[in-house]
Amino acid sequence: MRRVLAVLGWLVLFPAAITTLAAATDHLHPALDSLGVGLVYGMSAAAVGALAFVLAGRRLSACLACAILILSGLQLLPLAGLQAAEPAQPLRLTQHNLKFSNPAVDLPARIAQADLVALQEVRDAVPTLATLDDDWTVQTCPFAAVGNSAALTRLPVTDRGCFEGGAWLRVDTAHRPVTLASLHLHWPWPKGQVDHVTRVMATLTMLPRPVVVAGDFNQTPWSATVARIAAATGTAPIPSLATTLPLTRGLVQLNIDHVLIPLAWSGTLTVTDRHGSDHTAQLARIGPMAQ
């Protein structure tokens, strides 16, 4: 029985080590960034491996498994902690990848109270956007076959634009002018995400600050890809380990949709329902931290 447990320990520890080390070194090569997507599952596997080795009486192997468990936990800790306090006068933001085939007929009701809205895969929902009241400013920009990215607001707009995979608005808020960027990235390596980020980096860097970036990054919040976007825009993801895209009938859950806010801001983030999409919608309440 101990031998069986030891074999089980190694079987689960090997993929755990790969995902954990890949996430820790994801800046070295895009392949590592892709492997690091499984960090949460790697952490769980390391815990199973540690238990199996303890029961098998393999102390050194158990210590190795615990080391991998700790390393993965340290990488996830900044995202798993308590979110910052909600600002006194928060901006309400809705972020959702609608799914290209979704008409999203309930969208007007869902965003009725939002100050800022970021949408992706707006294809079959274009007629729904056309039904919005005239006080909405809607900036849509094409992206691949899955449909437009869109940035929306009811607040005054002073500038707007498009970039590959994204739409942006410069919005006058009660706090100060803010740039909202709605972003949709290609899939990660071996697909075209790295080159896509490189192509849009100059535009993101030049967006008027402060910037809020919301979208479907097709990568996790601990990834090198999200770190590149954050560095280019002076932002950081609102801490969250909540998943937004279920795969394989829900057996795999990915956290790939994010809201990035300025470093001097705070905010809270919750996920709601899919509303006809394969992604869950996110609701954020964000604003400058009290001085």
PDB file of C-alpha atoms in Angstrom:
ATOM      1  CA  MET A   1       0.000   0.000   0.000  1.00  0.00           C
ATOM      2  CA  ARG A   2       2.833   2.418   0.811  1.00  0.00           C
ATOM      3  CA  ARG A   3       4.379   1.797  -2.585  1.00  0.00           C
ATOM      4  CA  VAL A   4       1.059   2.602  -4.275  1.00  0.00           C
ATOM      5  CA  LEU A   5       0.815   5.838  -2.307  1.00  0.00           C
ATOM      6  CA  ALA A   6       4.374   6.769  -3.249  1.00  0.00           C
ATOM      7  CA  VAL A   7       3.632   6.169  -6.932  1.00  0.00           C
ATOM      8  CA  LEU A   8       0.483   8.271  -6.622  1.00  0.00           C
ATOM      9  CA  GLY A   9       2.513  11.012  -4.980  1.00  0.00           C
ATOM     10  CA  TRP A  10       4.977  11.184  -7.856  1.00  0.00           C
ATOM     11  CA  LEU A  11       2.215  11.028 -10.462  1.00  0.00           C
ATOM     12  CA  VAL A  12       0.539  14.151  -9.074  1.00  0.00           C
ATOM     13  CA  LEU A  13       3.726  15.929  -8.015  1.00  0.00           C
ATOM     14  CA  PHE A  14       5.259  15.938 -11.492  1.00  0.00           C
ATOM     15  CA  PRO A  15       2.555  18.128 -13.135  1.00  0.00           C
ATOM     16  CA  ALA A  16       2.392  20.220  -9.964  1.00  0.00           C
ATOM     17  CA  ALA A  17       6.102  20.966 -10.226  1.00  0.00           C
ATOM     18  CA  ILE A  18       5.803  21.851 -13.919  1.00  0.00           C
ATOM     19  CA  THR A  19       2.944  24.333 -13.470  1.00  0.00           C
ATOM     20  CA  THR A  20       4.434  25.896 -10.340  1.00  0.00           C
ATOM     21  CA  LEU A  21       7.918  26.378 -11.770  1.00  0.00           C
ATOM     22  CA  ALA A  22       6.489  27.566 -15.087  1.00  0.00           C
ATOM     23  CA  ALA A  23       4.407  30.230 -13.338  1.00  0.00           C
ATOM     24  CA  ALA A  24       7.449  31.348 -11.348  1.00  0.00           C
ATOM     25  CA  THR A  25       9.565  31.744 -14.503  1.00  0.00           C
ATOM     26  CA  ASP A  26       6.849  32.711 -16.998  1.00  0.00           C
ATOM     27  CA  HIS A  27       8.723  35.872 -18.037  1.00  0.00           C
ATOM     28  CA  LEU A  28      11.472  33.755 -19.597  1.00  0.00           C
ATOM     29  CA  HIS A  29       9.430  32.209 -22.436  1.00  0.00           C
ATOM     30  CA  PRO A  30       5.788  32.304 -23.601  1.00  0.00           C
ATOM     31  CA  ALA A  31       5.530  28.521 -23.283  1.00  0.00           C
ATOM     32  CA  LEU A  32       6.125  28.850 -19.547  1.00  0.00           C
ATOM     33  CA  ASP A  33       3.398  31.497 -19.346  1.00  0.00           C
ATOM     34  CA  SER A  34       0.977  29.034 -20.940  1.00  0.00           C
ATOM     35  CA  LEU A  35       1.969  26.177 -18.627  1.00  0.00           C
ATOM     36  CA  GLY A  36       1.554  28.479 -15.634  1.00  0.00           C
ATOM     37  CA  VAL A  37      -2.194  28.716 -16.321  1.00  0.00           C
ATOM     38  CA  GLY A  38      -2.595  25.549 -14.250  1.00  0.00           C
ATOM     39  CA  LEU A  39      -1.007  26.997 -11.104  1.00  0.00           C
ATOM     40  CA  VAL A  40      -4.119  26.589  -8.922  1.00  0.00           C
ATOM     41  CA  TYR A  41      -4.487  22.981 -10.017  1.00  0.00           C
ATOM     42  CA  GLY A  42      -0.765  22.469  -9.479  1.00  0.00           C
ATOM     43  CA  MET A  43      -1.112  23.706  -5.925  1.00  0.00           C
ATOM     44  CA  SER A  44      -3.939  21.237  -5.295  1.00  0.00           C
ATOM     45  CA  ALA A  45      -1.908  18.405  -6.819  1.00  0.00           C
ATOM     46  CA  ALA A  46       1.091  19.293  -4.643  1.00  0.00           C
ATOM     47  CA  ALA A  47      -1.124  19.065  -1.553  1.00  0.00           C
ATOM     48  CA  VAL A  48      -2.346  15.616  -2.635  1.00  0.00           C
ATOM     49  CA  GLY A  49       1.234  14.541  -3.316  1.00  0.00           C
ATOM     50  CA  ALA A  50       2.423  15.753   0.085  1.00  0.00           C
ATOM     51  CA  LEU A  51      -0.319  13.793   1.828  1.00  0.00           C
ATOM     52  CA  ALA A  52       0.412  10.671  -0.216  1.00  0.00           C
ATOM     53  CA  PHE A  53       4.120  10.815   0.646  1.00  0.00           C
ATOM     54  CA  VAL A  54       3.395  11.356   4.349  1.00  0.00           C
ATOM     55  CA  LEU A  55       1.133   8.300   4.392  1.00  0.00           C
ATOM     56  CA  ALA A  56       3.782   6.334   2.484  1.00  0.00           C
ATOM     57  CA  GLY A  57       6.438   7.297   4.990  1.00  0.00           C
ATOM     58  CA  ARG A  58       8.545   9.137   2.373  1.00  0.00           C
ATOM     59  CA  ARG A  59       9.735  12.144   4.360  1.00  0.00           C
ATOM     60  CA  LEU A  60      12.112  13.661   1.819  1.00  0.00           C
ATOM     61  CA  SER A  61       9.533  13.332  -0.946  1.00  0.00           C
ATOM     62  CA  ALA A  62       6.919  14.875   1.337  1.00  0.00           C
ATOM     63  CA  CYS A  63       9.260  17.809   2.007  1.00  0.00           C
ATOM     64  CA  LEU A  64       9.718  18.320  -1.727  1.00  0.00           C
ATOM     65  CA  ALA A  65       5.966  18.299  -2.246  1.00  0.00           C
ATOM     66  CA  CYS A  66       5.527  20.798   0.583  1.00  0.00           C
ATOM     67  CA  ALA A  67       8.157  23.078  -0.966  1.00  0.00           C
ATOM     68  CA  ILE A  68       6.260  23.067  -4.260  1.00  0.00           C
ATOM     69  CA  LEU A  69       3.013  23.666  -2.363  1.00  0.00           C
ATOM     70  CA  ILE A  70       4.512  26.679  -0.581  1.00  0.00           C
ATOM     71  CA  LEU A  71       5.970  28.114  -3.805  1.00  0.00           C
ATOM     72  CA  SER A  72       2.624  27.913  -5.579  1.00  0.00           C
ATOM     73  CA  GLY A  73       0.852  29.375  -2.566  1.00  0.00           C
ATOM     74  CA  LEU A  74       3.220  32.342  -2.412  1.00  0.00           C
ATOM     75  CA  GLN A  75       2.462  33.142  -6.054  1.00  0.00           C
ATOM     76  CA  LEU A  76      -1.282  33.052  -5.448  1.00  0.00           C
ATOM     77  CA  LEU A  77      -1.261  34.818  -2.084  1.00  0.00           C
ATOM     78  CA  PRO A  78      -1.503  38.400  -3.460  1.00  0.00           C
ATOM     79  CA  LEU A  79      -4.655  37.424  -5.346  1.00  0.00           C
ATOM     80  CA  ALA A  80      -6.268  35.378  -2.607  1.00  0.00           C
ATOM     81  CA  GLY A  81      -6.120  38.012   0.125  1.00  0.00           C
ATOM     82  CA  LEU A  82      -8.840  40.370   1.173  1.00  0.00           C
ATOM     83  CA  GLN A  83      -9.774  42.959  -1.433  1.00  0.00           C
ATOM     84  CA  ALA A  84      -9.132  46.591  -0.640  1.00  0.00           C
ATOM     85  CA  ALA A  85     -11.909  48.613   0.903  1.00  0.00           C
ATOM     86  CA  GLU A  86     -14.477  49.932  -1.535  1.00  0.00           C
ATOM     87  CA  PRO A  87     -14.003  53.643  -2.357  1.00  0.00           C
ATOM     88  CA  ALA A  88     -16.388  56.124  -0.755  1.00  0.00           C
ATOM     89  CA  GLN A  89     -17.811  57.205  -4.146  1.00  0.00           C
ATOM     90  CA  PRO A  90     -17.125  54.221  -6.398  1.00  0.00           C
ATOM     91  CA  LEU A  91     -17.470  54.044 -10.136  1.00  0.00           C
ATOM     92  CA  ARG A  92     -19.582  51.048 -11.096  1.00  0.00           C
ATOM     93  CA  LEU A  93     -18.061  48.980 -13.887  1.00  0.00           C
ATOM     94  CA  THR A  94     -19.461  45.989 -15.770  1.00  0.00           C
ATOM     95  CA  GLN A  95     -17.076  43.684 -17.641  1.00  0.00           C
ATOM     96  CA  HIS A  96     -18.328  40.828 -19.826  1.00  0.00           C
ATOM     97  CA  ASN A  97     -17.277  38.751 -22.797  1.00  0.00           C
ATOM     98  CA  LEU A  98     -20.732  38.290 -24.293  1.00  0.00           C
ATOM     99  CA  LYS A  99     -19.830  35.386 -26.647  1.00  0.00           C
ATOM    100  CA  PHE A 100     -20.145  36.203 -30.326  1.00  0.00           C
ATOM    101  CA  SER A 101     -23.358  34.194 -30.862  1.00  0.00           C
ATOM    102  CA  ASN A 102     -25.183  35.744 -27.898  1.00  0.00           C
ATOM    103  CA  PRO A 103     -27.729  38.505 -28.717  1.00  0.00           C
ATOM    104  CA  ALA A 104     -27.556  39.600 -25.039  1.00  0.00           C
ATOM    105  CA  VAL A 105     -31.103  40.928 -25.023  1.00  0.00           C
ATOM    106  CA  ASP A 106     -30.905  41.529 -21.264  1.00  0.00           C
ATOM    107  CA  LEU A 107     -27.823  43.754 -21.574  1.00  0.00           C
ATOM    108  CA  PRO A 108     -29.624  47.149 -21.346  1.00  0.00           C
ATOM    109  CA  ALA A 109     -31.175  46.161 -18.024  1.00  0.00           C
ATOM    110  CA  ARG A 110     -27.913  44.718 -16.700  1.00  0.00           C
ATOM    111  CA  ILE A 111     -25.886  47.872 -17.332  1.00  0.00           C
ATOM    112  CA  ALA A 112     -28.582  50.383 -16.383  1.00  0.00           C
ATOM    113  CA  GLN A 113     -26.767  51.377 -13.195  1.00  0.00           C
ATOM    114  CA  ALA A 114     -23.206  51.113 -14.554  1.00  0.00           C
ATOM    115  CA  ASP A 115     -20.912  54.095 -15.024  1.00  0.00           C
ATOM    116  CA  LEU A 116     -18.425  52.220 -17.210  1.00  0.00           C
ATOM    117  CA  VAL A 117     -18.954  49.117 -19.349  1.00  0.00           C
ATOM    118  CA  ALA A 118     -16.404  46.951 -21.149  1.00  0.00           C
ATOM    119  CA  LEU A 119     -17.638  44.264 -23.541  1.00  0.00           C
ATOM    120  CA  GLN A 120     -15.967  41.745 -25.832  1.00  0.00           C
ATOM    121  CA  GLU A 121     -17.223  39.474 -28.635  1.00  0.00           C
ATOM    122  CA  VAL A 122     -19.970  41.931 -29.518  1.00  0.00           C
ATOM    123  CA  ARG A 123     -21.229  40.406 -32.757  1.00  0.00           C
ATOM    124  CA  ASP A 124     -24.794  39.144 -32.463  1.00  0.00           C
ATOM    125  CA  ALA A 125     -25.356  41.731 -29.711  1.00  0.00           C
ATOM    126  CA  VAL A 126     -24.838  44.685 -32.085  1.00  0.00           C
ATOM    127  CA  PRO A 127     -28.619  45.134 -32.567  1.00  0.00           C
ATOM    128  CA  THR A 128     -29.028  45.144 -28.778  1.00  0.00           C
ATOM    129  CA  LEU A 129     -26.464  47.928 -28.407  1.00  0.00           C
ATOM    130  CA  ALA A 130     -28.437  49.917 -30.978  1.00  0.00           C
ATOM    131  CA  THR A 131     -31.449  49.905 -28.629  1.00  0.00           C
ATOM    132  CA  LEU A 132     -29.585  51.724 -25.834  1.00  0.00           C
ATOM    133  CA  ASP A 133     -30.790  55.201 -24.908  1.00  0.00           C
ATOM    134  CA  ASP A 134     -29.222  58.142 -26.711  1.00  0.00           C
ATOM    135  CA  ASP A 135     -27.319  59.234 -23.599  1.00  0.00           C
ATOM    136  CA  TRP A 136     -25.003  56.218 -23.954  1.00  0.00           C
ATOM    137  CA  THR A 137     -21.681  56.702 -25.744  1.00  0.00           C
ATOM    138  CA  VAL A 138     -20.715  53.429 -27.410  1.00  0.00           C
ATOM    139  CA  GLN A 139     -17.243  52.946 -28.905  1.00  0.00           C
ATOM    140  CA  THR A 140     -16.979  49.678 -30.825  1.00  0.00           C
ATOM    141  CA  CYS A 141     -13.862  48.414 -32.565  1.00  0.00           C
ATOM    142  CA  PRO A 142     -13.472  45.276 -34.716  1.00  0.00           C
ATOM    143  CA  PHE A 143     -11.521  42.249 -33.560  1.00  0.00           C
ATOM    144  CA  ALA A 144     -11.157  39.009 -35.513  1.00  0.00           C
ATOM    145  CA  ALA A 145     -14.167  36.878 -36.394  1.00  0.00           C
ATOM    146  CA  VAL A 146     -15.604  36.809 -32.886  1.00  0.00           C
ATOM    147  CA  GLY A 147     -16.767  40.401 -33.022  1.00  0.00           C
ATOM    148  CA  ASN A 148     -16.112  43.858 -31.680  1.00  0.00           C
ATOM    149  CA  SER A 149     -14.695  45.028 -28.418  1.00  0.00           C
ATOM    150  CA  ALA A 150     -16.739  47.869 -26.964  1.00  0.00           C
ATOM    151  CA  ALA A 151     -16.426  50.565 -24.298  1.00  0.00           C
ATOM    152  CA  LEU A 152     -19.600  52.271 -23.067  1.00  0.00           C
ATOM    153  CA  THR A 153     -20.524  55.045 -20.687  1.00  0.00           C
ATOM    154  CA  ARG A 154     -23.241  57.567 -19.873  1.00  0.00           C
ATOM    155  CA  LEU A 155     -20.683  60.015 -18.504  1.00  0.00           C
ATOM    156  CA  PRO A 156     -19.235  62.848 -20.624  1.00  0.00           C
ATOM    157  CA  VAL A 157     -16.637  61.664 -23.155  1.00  0.00           C
ATOM    158  CA  THR A 158     -13.767  63.852 -24.351  1.00  0.00           C
ATOM    159  CA  ASP A 159     -11.889  61.406 -26.590  1.00  0.00           C
ATOM    160  CA  ARG A 160     -12.132  57.897 -27.974  1.00  0.00           C
ATOM    161  CA  GLY A 161     -10.288  55.428 -30.142  1.00  0.00           C
ATOM    162  CA  CYS A 162      -9.539  51.893 -31.285  1.00  0.00           C
ATOM    163  CA  PHE A 163      -6.575  49.559 -31.235  1.00  0.00           C
ATOM    164  CA  GLU A 164      -6.153  45.908 -32.161  1.00  0.00           C
ATOM    165  CA  GLY A 165      -8.543  44.000 -29.917  1.00  0.00           C
ATOM    166  CA  GLY A 166      -9.590  47.052 -27.949  1.00  0.00           C
ATOM    167  CA  ALA A 167     -11.757  50.153 -27.664  1.00  0.00           C
ATOM    168  CA  TRP A 168     -11.171  53.103 -25.365  1.00  0.00           C
ATOM    169  CA  LEU A 169     -12.972  56.177 -24.060  1.00  0.00           C
ATOM    170  CA  ARG A 170     -11.687  59.192 -22.128  1.00  0.00           C
ATOM    171  CA  VAL A 171     -14.426  59.830 -19.577  1.00  0.00           C
ATOM    172  CA  ASP A 172     -15.077  62.714 -17.208  1.00  0.00           C
ATOM    173  CA  THR A 173     -15.991  61.237 -13.825  1.00  0.00           C
ATOM    174  CA  ALA A 174     -16.803  62.779 -10.459  1.00  0.00           C
ATOM    175  CA  HIS A 175     -13.220  62.101  -9.401  1.00  0.00           C
ATOM    176  CA  ARG A 176     -11.245  63.143 -12.477  1.00  0.00           C
ATOM    177  CA  PRO A 177     -10.953  62.161 -16.169  1.00  0.00           C
ATOM    178  CA  VAL A 178     -10.355  58.423 -16.614  1.00  0.00           C
ATOM    179  CA  THR A 179      -9.546  56.307 -19.663  1.00  0.00           C
ATOM    180  CA  LEU A 180     -11.544  53.092 -19.963  1.00  0.00           C
ATOM    181  CA  ALA A 181      -9.993  50.446 -22.228  1.00  0.00           C
ATOM    182  CA  SER A 182     -11.942  47.332 -23.189  1.00  0.00           C
ATOM    183  CA  LEU A 183      -9.440  44.646 -24.216  1.00  0.00           C
ATOM    184  CA  HIS A 184      -9.647  41.228 -25.870  1.00  0.00           C
ATOM    185  CA  LEU A 185      -6.402  39.325 -26.383  1.00  0.00           C
ATOM    186  CA  HIS A 186      -5.652  36.373 -28.619  1.00  0.00           C
ATOM    187  CA  TRP A 187      -5.056  32.982 -27.058  1.00  0.00           C
ATOM    188  CA  PRO A 188      -1.639  32.418 -25.433  1.00  0.00           C
ATOM    189  CA  TRP A 189       1.349  30.533 -26.839  1.00  0.00           C
ATOM    190  CA  PRO A 190       1.454  28.710 -29.223  1.00  0.00           C
ATOM    191  CA  LYS A 191      -1.277  31.039 -30.472  1.00  0.00           C
ATOM    192  CA  GLY A 192      -0.714  34.737 -31.163  1.00  0.00           C
ATOM    193  CA  GLN A 193      -1.060  36.405 -27.770  1.00  0.00           C
ATOM    194  CA  VAL A 194       2.584  37.431 -27.292  1.00  0.00           C
ATOM    195  CA  ASP A 195       2.831  39.159 -30.673  1.00  0.00           C
ATOM    196  CA  HIS A 196      -0.596  40.740 -30.137  1.00  0.00           C
ATOM    197  CA  VAL A 197       0.488  42.282 -26.827  1.00  0.00           C
ATOM    198  CA  THR A 198       3.702  43.534 -28.433  1.00  0.00           C
ATOM    199  CA  ARG A 199       1.739  45.237 -31.211  1.00  0.00           C
ATOM    200  CA  VAL A 200      -0.627  47.074 -28.851  1.00  0.00           C
ATOM    201  CA  MET A 201       1.954  47.960 -26.193  1.00  0.00           C
ATOM    202  CA  ALA A 202       2.734  51.378 -27.706  1.00  0.00           C
ATOM    203  CA  THR A 203      -0.962  52.323 -27.787  1.00  0.00           C
ATOM    204  CA  LEU A 204      -1.569  51.152 -24.226  1.00  0.00           C
ATOM    205  CA  THR A 205       1.451  53.081 -22.980  1.00  0.00           C
ATOM    206  CA  MET A 206       0.212  56.293 -24.631  1.00  0.00           C
ATOM    207  CA  LEU A 207      -3.367  56.154 -23.302  1.00  0.00           C
ATOM    208  CA  PRO A 208      -4.083  59.172 -21.078  1.00  0.00           C
ATOM    209  CA  ARG A 209      -3.657  58.286 -17.401  1.00  0.00           C
ATOM    210  CA  PRO A 210      -5.220  57.155 -15.195  1.00  0.00           C
ATOM    211  CA  VAL A 211      -6.347  54.053 -17.086  1.00  0.00           C
ATOM    212  CA  VAL A 212      -8.792  51.283 -16.247  1.00  0.00           C
ATOM    213  CA  VAL A 213      -8.354  48.146 -18.360  1.00  0.00           C
ATOM    214  CA  ALA A 214     -11.139  45.568 -18.366  1.00  0.00           C
ATOM    215  CA  GLY A 215     -11.451  42.585 -20.628  1.00  0.00           C
ATOM    216  CA  ASP A 216     -10.877  39.014 -21.650  1.00  0.00           C
ATOM    217  CA  PHE A 217      -7.101  38.588 -21.385  1.00  0.00           C
ATOM    218  CA  ASN A 218      -7.180  34.856 -22.159  1.00  0.00           C
ATOM    219  CA  GLN A 219      -4.594  34.570 -19.388  1.00  0.00           C
ATOM    220  CA  THR A 220      -4.512  34.365 -15.626  1.00  0.00           C
ATOM    221  CA  PRO A 221      -3.905  37.325 -13.286  1.00  0.00           C
ATOM    222  CA  TRP A 222      -0.521  35.886 -12.216  1.00  0.00           C
ATOM    223  CA  SER A 223       0.703  35.590 -15.827  1.00  0.00           C
ATOM    224  CA  ALA A 224       3.516  37.503 -17.517  1.00  0.00           C
ATOM    225  CA  THR A 225       0.965  38.700 -20.079  1.00  0.00           C
ATOM    226  CA  VAL A 226      -1.178  40.469 -17.491  1.00  0.00           C
ATOM    227  CA  ALA A 227       1.985  41.858 -15.879  1.00  0.00           C
ATOM    228  CA  ARG A 228       3.018  43.392 -19.234  1.00  0.00           C
ATOM    229  CA  ILE A 229      -0.373  45.064 -19.679  1.00  0.00           C
ATOM    230  CA  ALA A 230      -0.336  46.321 -16.099  1.00  0.00           C
ATOM    231  CA  ALA A 231       3.158  47.785 -16.473  1.00  0.00           C
ATOM    232  CA  ALA A 232       2.213  49.543 -19.712  1.00  0.00           C
ATOM    233  CA  THR A 233      -0.879  51.171 -18.191  1.00  0.00           C
ATOM    234  CA  GLY A 234       0.210  51.832 -14.600  1.00  0.00           C
ATOM    235  CA  THR A 235      -2.397  49.444 -13.253  1.00  0.00           C
ATOM    236  CA  ALA A 236      -2.807  46.242 -11.247  1.00  0.00           C
ATOM    237  CA  PRO A 237      -5.549  43.578 -11.267  1.00  0.00           C
ATOM    238  CA  ILE A 238      -8.209  43.785  -8.592  1.00  0.00           C
ATOM    239  CA  PRO A 239      -7.302  40.744  -6.447  1.00  0.00           C
ATOM    240  CA  SER A 240      -9.527  37.783  -7.259  1.00  0.00           C
ATOM    241  CA  LEU A 241      -9.207  34.046  -7.792  1.00  0.00           C
ATOM    242  CA  ALA A 242     -12.815  33.750  -8.974  1.00  0.00           C
ATOM    243  CA  THR A 243     -13.065  31.813 -12.222  1.00  0.00           C
ATOM    244  CA  THR A 244     -14.801  33.289 -15.262  1.00  0.00           C
ATOM    245  CA  LEU A 245     -14.625  30.554 -17.938  1.00  0.00           C
ATOM    246  CA  PRO A 246     -15.608  26.904 -17.320  1.00  0.00           C
ATOM    247  CA  LEU A 247     -14.235  24.280 -19.717  1.00  0.00           C
ATOM    248  CA  THR A 248     -14.814  20.542 -20.211  1.00  0.00           C
ATOM    249  CA  ARG A 249     -18.287  20.684 -18.688  1.00  0.00           C
ATOM    250  CA  GLY A 250     -17.007  22.662 -15.747  1.00  0.00           C
ATOM    251  CA  LEU A 251     -14.236  20.251 -14.748  1.00  0.00           C
ATOM    252  CA  VAL A 252     -11.687  22.971 -15.554  1.00  0.00           C
ATOM    253  CA  GLN A 253     -12.316  26.526 -14.396  1.00  0.00           C
ATOM    254  CA  LEU A 254     -10.160  29.397 -15.652  1.00  0.00           C
ATOM    255  CA  ASN A 255      -9.663  32.911 -14.315  1.00  0.00           C
ATOM    256  CA  ILE A 256      -8.985  34.878 -17.526  1.00  0.00           C
ATOM    257  CA  ASP A 257     -11.242  37.962 -17.354  1.00  0.00           C
ATOM    258  CA  HIS A 258      -9.879  40.853 -15.301  1.00  0.00           C
ATOM    259  CA  VAL A 259     -10.303  44.454 -14.239  1.00  0.00           C
ATOM    260  CA  LEU A 260      -7.043  46.402 -13.874  1.00  0.00           C
ATOM    261  CA  ILE A 261      -7.180  49.679 -11.966  1.00  0.00           C
ATOM    262  CA  PRO A 262      -4.647  52.467 -11.333  1.00  0.00           C
ATOM    263  CA  LEU A 263      -2.103  51.760  -8.611  1.00  0.00           C
ATOM    264  CA  ALA A 264      -3.473  54.607  -6.480  1.00  0.00           C
ATOM    265  CA  TRP A 265      -7.015  53.193  -6.665  1.00  0.00           C
ATOM    266  CA  SER A 266      -8.871  50.519  -4.742  1.00  0.00           C
ATOM    267  CA  GLY A 267     -11.797  48.372  -5.709  1.00  0.00           C
ATOM    268  CA  THR A 268     -13.891  45.278  -5.186  1.00  0.00           C
ATOM    269  CA  LEU A 269     -14.808  42.670  -7.782  1.00  0.00           C
ATOM    270  CA  THR A 270     -17.612  40.128  -7.925  1.00  0.00           C
ATOM    271  CA  VAL A 271     -18.689  37.646 -10.572  1.00  0.00           C
ATOM    272  CA  THR A 272     -22.337  37.120 -11.440  1.00  0.00           C
ATOM    273  CA  ASP A 273     -23.982  34.955 -14.119  1.00  0.00           C
ATOM    274  CA  ARG A 274     -23.174  34.092 -17.731  1.00  0.00           C
ATOM    275  CA  HIS A 275     -26.282  35.723 -19.231  1.00  0.00           C
ATOM    276  CA  GLY A 276     -26.114  33.584 -22.374  1.00  0.00           C
ATOM    277  CA  SER A 277     -22.316  33.650 -22.657  1.00  0.00           C
ATOM    278  CA  ASP A 278     -19.654  31.078 -21.862  1.00  0.00           C
ATOM    279  CA  HIS A 279     -17.960  33.692 -19.628  1.00  0.00           C
ATOM    280  CA  THR A 280     -19.362  35.023 -16.378  1.00  0.00           C
ATOM    281  CA  ALA A 281     -19.924  38.750 -16.036  1.00  0.00           C
ATOM    282  CA  GLN A 282     -17.942  40.806 -13.531  1.00  0.00           C
ATOM    283  CA  LEU A 283     -19.070  43.790 -11.495  1.00  0.00           C
ATOM    284  CA  ALA A 284     -16.431  46.128 -10.060  1.00  0.00           C
ATOM    285  CA  ARG A 285     -16.708  49.142  -7.764  1.00  0.00           C
ATOM    286  CA  ILE A 286     -13.560  51.221  -8.144  1.00  0.00           C
ATOM    287  CA  GLY A 287     -12.123  54.626  -7.369  1.00  0.00           C
ATOM    288  CA  PRO A 288      -9.181  56.551  -5.902  1.00  0.00           C
ATOM    289  CA  MET A 289      -8.054  55.595  -2.413  1.00  0.00           C
ATOM    290  CA  ALA A 290      -8.779  58.132   0.297  1.00  0.00           C
ATOM    291  CA  GLN A 291      -5.863  60.489   0.889  1.00  0.00           C
TER     292      GLN A 291
END
